Amino acid sequence: KAGRGGRILLWLGYVLYPYNEAYAITMWKDVLFGASVLVLIITIYRLWCREANKEQGMPGKTPVRDWVIFGISGLGTCLLRPNGYYAFILTLMVITVYALRTKANRIPVLIAACIVILTAVIKGPIQDAYQVGENAFAYNLPIPLQQIAYVIHNNGDISPSDMEMIERINISEYLRNEYTPGGADPTEQWLIFGDSAYLESHKAQYLGLWIRIGLKNPIAYLRAYADITRGYYTTMLPEQTEFYGILPNHSGLEPKPDLGATIRIKVNEIVYKLHRMLPVYAILYSPGACFQLLMLGICVIILRGGSYQTLLVYLPVVAIILTVMIATPLAADLRYAYPLMISMPALIAITLL
C-alpha cells in the first residue's frame, strides 16, 4: 500500500539512522533482541491485517511462513533479554483476550503460549542441567537500591532499626558517598560486595524496609526514580551508546580495523553530529523522544477510529519500555531502548497506512 516512494522512505529511515550502522557490526545480544522485536511487530501486523480483511468479507489464507517467523521472532524476544520474556507474556495475555472477544484466529495464541512454555523450560531445567549461572541478585533491584541510596545520600528520614538492617548488608557510608543519580552501578556493587545472600534469604523483611522508608520519604523516592528513568520518556540524549573496537579480554583478541583510524573517527564525528544539525532527525536519536512519538502514534490511531489490530502492533514495544522503566540500571542507555528505536520507522509506516 505504501508504494515505491513509501518503501524508499522506510529504507532511508533505517539506513540514515546512525545506531543501525554501528550496531550492524556490534556483537551484542541487544542487537539481536531489537531485531527480534522488529520482526515480531511486523509479523503481528501481517497476521492481524488478515483478520481485519476477514471481518470485511475478504478471506485470505495465512502463509505458513508467517507462523514460522512469528514463532522464531517471539522466541528471540523471550530468550535474548529477561524483560523481553515478561513483555511477551503481556502481549500473549492481550492477544488472548482479543481473540476470545472477536473470535479471531487462535493459532497466534497457541504459538505464543508454546513460546512462553518453551522459554520457561530453557531458562529453567535446561539451563540448570548445563549449569548456566544467573545474574547476581543485585541486578534485579536497581531502582529500589537507588531510592534507598538517594534517601541516605540526602540524609533522609530512616529509623535506627532500619539503618541497622541496611548496615547488616554493607556499610551505608558507601551509599552516602557513591550514589550516582543516573546510574545504579555503585549501588549494585554495594550489594554484590556486601551480604547479598542474607538479603535474598530475607526478601520479605527487606521489602518491608523499602516500603517503610518510602512512606517516610515519598518525594525522595520519586526524585530517585525520575533520575534513573528520565532518559526513556524525556527528550534527553542517550549517555550510553556503543563501544568501538574490542575491549580487553583474556582470549587475546585485538581490534584490526579495515579502515584507517583517522577515517573511522571522522565518519563517526559526522554521523553523530547530524542530530544537532537536523532537529527533526534528532527525534530518532533520543529514546525518550521516540517513546513520545510512539504515544502520539497510538493517539492518532485511536482518534481516527483505527482498528484494534493496529494497536496490537504497538503492544510488544510499549511492554518492553515499561519493563525497562521498572528495572533499568541506567538513565539513558540506548541499548535498553533499542527495540523501540529500531522499530520506529516501521511503526510510523504502519500508523500512516
Coordinates of C-alpha atoms in Angstrom, one line a residue:
K1 CA 0.0 0.0 0.0
A2 CA 2.9 2.4 0.7
G3 CA 4.1 2.4 -2.9
R4 CA 7.6 2.8 -4.1
G5 CA 8.1 6.2 -2.5
G6 CA 6.9 4.9 0.9
R7 CA 9.3 1.9 0.6
I8 CA 12.2 4.2 -0.2
L9 CA 11.4 6.5 2.8
L10 CA 11.2 3.5 5.1
W11 CA 14.5 2.2 3.8
L12 CA 16.1 5.6 4.3
G13 CA 14.7 5.6 7.8
Y14 CA 16.9 2.6 8.6
V15 CA 20.0 3.5 6.6
L16 CA 20.3 7.1 7.9
Y17 CA 19.9 6.1 11.5
P18 CA 23.4 6.1 13.0
Y19 CA 22.9 3.4 15.6
N20 CA 21.8 0.9 12.9
E21 CA 25.2 1.4 11.2
A22 CA 27.1 0.9 14.4
Y23 CA 25.0 -2.0 15.7
A24 CA 25.2 -3.8 12.4
I25 CA 28.7 -4.8 13.4
T26 CA 28.3 -5.0 17.1
M27 CA 28.3 -8.4 18.8
W28 CA 25.7 -7.7 21.5
K29 CA 22.6 -9.7 22.3
D30 CA 20.8 -6.3 22.4
V31 CA 21.1 -6.0 18.7
L32 CA 19.6 -9.4 18.0
F33 CA 16.9 -8.7 20.6
G34 CA 16.0 -5.4 18.9
A35 CA 15.8 -7.2 15.5
S36 CA 13.6 -9.9 17.0
V37 CA 11.1 -7.4 18.3
L38 CA 11.1 -5.5 15.0
V39 CA 10.3 -8.8 13.1
L40 CA 7.7 -9.7 15.8
I41 CA 5.7 -6.5 15.4
I42 CA 5.8 -6.6 11.6
T43 CA 4.6 -10.2 11.7
I44 CA 1.8 -9.3 14.2
Y45 CA 0.7 -6.6 11.7
R46 CA 0.6 -9.1 8.9
L47 CA -1.3 -11.6 10.9
W48 CA -3.9 -9.2 12.2
C49 CA -4.3 -7.4 8.9
R50 CA -5.6 -10.7 7.5
E51 CA -8.0 -10.9 10.4
A52 CA -9.3 -7.4 9.5
N53 CA -9.7 -8.5 5.9
K54 CA -11.8 -11.5 7.1
E55 CA -14.1 -9.1 9.1
Q56 CA -14.6 -7.2 5.8
G57 CA -15.6 -10.3 3.9
M58 CA -12.2 -10.7 2.2
P59 CA -11.0 -14.1 3.4
G60 CA -7.3 -15.0 2.9
K61 CA -5.1 -17.9 3.9
T62 CA -2.2 -17.1 6.2
P63 CA 1.1 -18.4 4.8
V64 CA 2.9 -20.9 6.9
R65 CA 5.9 -18.6 6.6
D66 CA 4.2 -16.0 8.8
W67 CA 3.5 -18.5 11.5
V68 CA 7.1 -19.7 11.5
I69 CA 8.5 -16.1 11.5
F70 CA 6.1 -15.3 14.4
G71 CA 7.4 -18.2 16.4
I72 CA 11.1 -17.5 15.7
S73 CA 10.9 -13.8 16.5
G74 CA 8.8 -14.5 19.6
L75 CA 11.3 -17.0 20.9
G76 CA 14.2 -14.5 20.2
T77 CA 12.2 -11.8 22.1
C78 CA 11.8 -14.1 25.1
L79 CA 15.3 -15.6 25.3
L80 CA 17.7 -12.7 24.5
R81 CA 16.7 -10.4 27.3
P82 CA 14.8 -11.2 30.5
N83 CA 12.4 -8.2 30.2
G84 CA 11.5 -9.4 26.7
Y85 CA 10.0 -12.6 28.3
Y86 CA 7.8 -10.5 30.5
A87 CA 6.8 -8.2 27.7
F88 CA 5.9 -11.2 25.5
I89 CA 3.8 -12.7 28.3
L90 CA 1.8 -9.4 28.5
T91 CA 1.4 -9.5 24.7
L92 CA 0.1 -13.1 24.9
M93 CA -2.4 -12.1 27.5
V94 CA -3.8 -9.2 25.4
I95 CA -4.0 -11.2 22.1
T96 CA -5.7 -14.0 24.0
V97 CA -8.4 -11.6 25.3
Y98 CA -8.7 -10.1 21.8
A99 CA -9.0 -13.5 20.1
L100 CA -11.7 -14.6 22.6
R101 CA -13.7 -11.4 22.2
T102 CA -13.6 -11.2 18.4
K103 CA -13.4 -15.0 17.6
A104 CA -10.3 -14.3 15.6
N105 CA -7.8 -17.0 14.6
R106 CA -6.5 -18.8 17.7
I107 CA -3.3 -20.0 16.0
P108 CA -1.2 -17.0 17.1
V109 CA -2.4 -17.5 20.7
L110 CA -1.4 -21.2 20.6
I111 CA 2.0 -20.4 19.1
A112 CA 2.7 -17.6 21.7
A113 CA 1.7 -19.9 24.5
C114 CA 4.1 -22.6 23.2
I115 CA 6.9 -19.9 23.1
V116 CA 6.3 -19.0 26.7
I117 CA 6.3 -22.6 27.9
L118 CA 9.4 -23.4 25.8
T119 CA 11.2 -20.4 27.2
A120 CA 10.4 -21.4 30.7
V121 CA 11.8 -24.9 30.0
I122 CA 15.0 -23.4 28.5
K123 CA 15.5 -20.9 31.3
G124 CA 14.7 -23.5 34.0
P125 CA 15.6 -27.2 33.7
I126 CA 17.8 -26.9 30.6
Q127 CA 20.0 -24.1 32.0
D128 CA 20.2 -25.9 35.3
A129 CA 21.2 -29.1 33.6
Y130 CA 24.1 -27.3 31.8
Q131 CA 24.9 -25.2 35.0
V132 CA 24.3 -21.9 33.3
G133 CA 24.6 -19.3 36.1
E134 CA 22.2 -16.4 36.6
N135 CA 23.0 -12.8 37.1
A136 CA 23.7 -11.5 40.6
F137 CA 20.5 -10.8 42.6
A138 CA 21.6 -7.1 42.8
Y139 CA 20.9 -6.6 39.1
N140 CA 17.2 -7.2 39.7
L141 CA 17.0 -4.3 42.2
P142 CA 18.5 -1.2 40.6
I143 CA 15.5 1.1 41.3
P144 CA 14.8 0.1 44.9
L145 CA 18.6 0.4 45.6
Q146 CA 18.7 3.8 44.0
Q147 CA 15.8 5.0 46.0
I148 CA 17.2 3.9 49.4
A149 CA 20.7 5.3 48.4
Y150 CA 19.1 8.6 47.5
V151 CA 17.5 8.9 51.0
I152 CA 20.8 8.0 52.7
H153 CA 22.8 10.4 50.4
N154 CA 20.4 13.3 51.3
N155 CA 20.2 12.4 55.0
G156 CA 16.5 11.4 54.8
D157 CA 14.3 10.0 57.5
I158 CA 15.4 6.5 58.3
S159 CA 14.8 4.9 61.7
P160 CA 17.8 3.4 63.7
S161 CA 16.4 -0.1 63.3
D162 CA 16.0 0.3 59.5
M163 CA 19.5 1.7 59.3
E164 CA 20.8 -1.3 61.2
M165 CA 19.1 -3.6 58.6
I166 CA 20.9 -1.7 55.9
E167 CA 24.2 -1.9 57.7
R168 CA 23.7 -5.6 58.0
I169 CA 24.2 -5.9 54.2
N170 CA 27.0 -3.4 53.9
I171 CA 28.2 -0.1 55.2
S172 CA 25.9 2.8 54.4
E173 CA 28.6 5.3 54.1
Y174 CA 29.5 3.9 50.7
L175 CA 25.9 4.7 49.5
R176 CA 26.2 8.2 51.0
N177 CA 29.4 9.0 49.1
E178 CA 29.0 7.0 45.9
Y179 CA 25.3 7.5 45.0
T180 CA 25.0 8.4 41.3
P181 CA 21.7 9.8 40.1
G182 CA 21.8 8.4 36.6
G183 CA 23.4 5.0 37.1
A184 CA 22.9 2.1 39.6
D185 CA 26.3 0.6 39.2
P186 CA 27.6 1.9 42.6
T187 CA 24.6 0.7 44.5
E188 CA 24.6 -2.7 42.7
Q189 CA 28.2 -3.1 43.6
W190 CA 27.4 -2.2 47.2
L191 CA 25.0 -5.1 47.3
I192 CA 27.2 -7.5 45.4
F193 CA 30.2 -7.0 47.6
G194 CA 28.0 -7.0 50.7
D195 CA 26.0 -9.8 52.2
S196 CA 23.6 -10.2 49.3
A197 CA 22.9 -13.8 50.3
Y198 CA 21.4 -12.5 53.5
L199 CA 19.1 -10.2 51.6
E200 CA 18.0 -13.0 49.3
S201 CA 17.0 -15.1 52.3
H202 CA 15.1 -12.3 54.0
K203 CA 13.3 -10.8 51.0
A204 CA 10.1 -10.1 52.8
Q205 CA 11.8 -8.2 55.6
Y206 CA 13.7 -6.0 53.2
L207 CA 10.6 -5.4 51.1
G208 CA 9.0 -4.1 54.3
L209 CA 12.2 -1.9 54.8
W210 CA 11.8 -0.4 51.3
I211 CA 8.1 0.3 51.9
R212 CA 8.7 1.9 55.3
I213 CA 11.5 4.2 54.1
G214 CA 9.3 5.1 51.0
L215 CA 6.4 6.1 53.2
K216 CA 8.6 8.4 55.2
N217 CA 10.4 9.8 52.1
P218 CA 8.0 9.7 49.2
I219 CA 9.4 12.8 47.4
A220 CA 12.9 11.4 47.6
Y221 CA 11.7 8.1 46.1
L222 CA 10.0 9.9 43.2
R223 CA 13.2 12.0 42.5
A224 CA 15.4 9.0 42.6
Y225 CA 13.0 7.2 40.2
A226 CA 13.0 10.2 37.9
D227 CA 16.8 10.4 37.9
I228 CA 17.2 6.7 36.9
T229 CA 14.5 6.6 34.2
R230 CA 14.3 10.0 32.7
G231 CA 16.1 9.0 29.5
Y232 CA 13.3 6.8 28.4
Y233 CA 10.5 9.3 28.4
T234 CA 12.1 12.8 28.1
T235 CA 14.0 14.2 25.2
M236 CA 17.4 14.0 26.7
L237 CA 20.1 12.4 24.6
P238 CA 21.5 9.0 25.5
E239 CA 24.5 8.9 27.7
Q240 CA 25.4 5.3 26.9
T241 CA 25.5 4.4 23.2
E242 CA 28.0 1.9 21.9
F243 CA 31.7 0.7 22.2
Y244 CA 34.0 0.6 19.3
G245 CA 36.7 -2.0 18.9
I246 CA 37.3 -4.9 21.2
L247 CA 37.5 -4.5 25.0
P248 CA 40.5 -6.0 26.9
N249 CA 39.9 -9.7 27.2
H250 CA 41.5 -13.0 28.2
S251 CA 41.4 -14.5 24.7
G252 CA 44.0 -12.2 23.2
L253 CA 41.6 -10.7 20.7
E254 CA 42.7 -7.3 19.3
P255 CA 40.9 -4.8 17.0
K256 CA 42.3 -4.6 13.5
P257 CA 40.0 -2.1 11.6
D258 CA 39.9 -2.3 7.8
L259 CA 39.6 1.4 7.6
G260 CA 42.3 3.7 9.0
A261 CA 41.7 5.1 12.4
T262 CA 41.6 8.7 11.1
I263 CA 38.8 7.9 8.5
R264 CA 36.8 5.9 11.0
I265 CA 37.0 8.7 13.6
K266 CA 36.0 11.3 11.1
V267 CA 33.0 9.3 9.9
N268 CA 31.9 8.8 13.5
E269 CA 32.1 12.5 14.2
I270 CA 30.0 13.4 11.1
V271 CA 27.3 10.8 11.7
Y272 CA 26.9 11.7 15.4
K273 CA 26.6 15.4 14.8
L274 CA 23.7 15.0 12.4
H275 CA 21.2 15.1 15.3
R276 CA 22.5 18.6 16.2
M277 CA 22.1 19.9 12.7
L278 CA 18.8 18.3 11.9
P279 CA 16.2 18.9 14.7
V280 CA 13.5 16.6 13.3
Y281 CA 16.1 13.9 12.7
A282 CA 17.2 14.2 16.3
I283 CA 13.9 12.6 17.4
L284 CA 15.4 9.2 16.2
Y285 CA 18.4 9.9 18.4
S286 CA 16.6 10.1 21.7
P287 CA 14.8 7.1 23.3
G288 CA 12.5 9.4 25.2
A289 CA 11.6 11.3 22.1
C290 CA 10.8 8.1 20.3
F291 CA 8.6 7.0 23.2
Q292 CA 6.7 10.2 23.0
L293 CA 6.3 9.7 19.3
L294 CA 5.1 6.2 20.0
M295 CA 2.4 7.5 22.3
L296 CA 1.5 10.1 19.7
G297 CA 1.1 7.3 17.1
I298 CA -1.3 5.4 19.4
C299 CA -3.4 8.6 19.9
V300 CA -3.5 9.1 16.2
I301 CA -4.9 5.6 15.6
I302 CA -7.5 5.9 18.4
L303 CA -8.6 9.4 17.3
R304 CA -9.1 8.5 13.7
G305 CA -11.0 5.3 14.6
G306 CA -8.3 2.8 13.7
S307 CA -8.7 -0.9 14.3
Y308 CA -7.6 -2.7 17.5
Q309 CA -5.4 -4.9 15.2
T310 CA -3.1 -1.9 14.6
L311 CA -2.9 -1.1 18.3
L312 CA -1.7 -4.7 18.9
V313 CA 1.3 -3.9 16.8
Y314 CA 2.4 -1.3 19.4
L315 CA 2.0 -3.7 22.4
P316 CA 5.4 -5.5 22.4
V317 CA 7.4 -2.3 22.2
V318 CA 5.2 -0.5 24.8
A319 CA 5.5 -3.5 27.1
I320 CA 9.3 -3.6 26.7
I321 CA 9.7 0.1 27.5
L322 CA 7.5 -0.3 30.6
T323 CA 9.7 -3.2 31.8
V324 CA 12.8 -1.0 31.2
M325 CA 11.3 1.8 33.3
I326 CA 10.6 -0.7 36.1
A327 CA 14.1 -2.1 36.3
T328 CA 16.6 0.0 34.4
P329 CA 20.1 0.3 35.9
L330 CA 21.0 3.4 33.7
A331 CA 19.1 6.5 33.0
A332 CA 19.9 6.8 29.3
D333 CA 21.5 3.6 27.9
L334 CA 20.3 3.3 24.3
R335 CA 20.7 -0.4 24.1
Y336 CA 17.9 -1.0 26.5
A337 CA 15.6 1.1 24.3
Y338 CA 17.0 -0.2 21.0
P339 CA 13.9 -2.3 20.2
L340 CA 11.9 0.9 20.3
M341 CA 14.5 2.8 18.2
I342 CA 14.8 0.2 15.5
S343 CA 11.1 -0.3 15.3
M344 CA 10.2 3.4 14.9
P345 CA 10.4 3.6 11.0
A346 CA 8.1 0.5 10.7
L347 CA 5.7 1.8 13.4
I348 CA 5.5 5.2 11.6
A349 CA 4.7 3.4 8.3
I350 CA 2.1 1.2 9.9
T351 CA 0.5 4.2 11.6
L352 CA 0.3 6.2 8.4
L353 CA -1.1 3.2 6.5

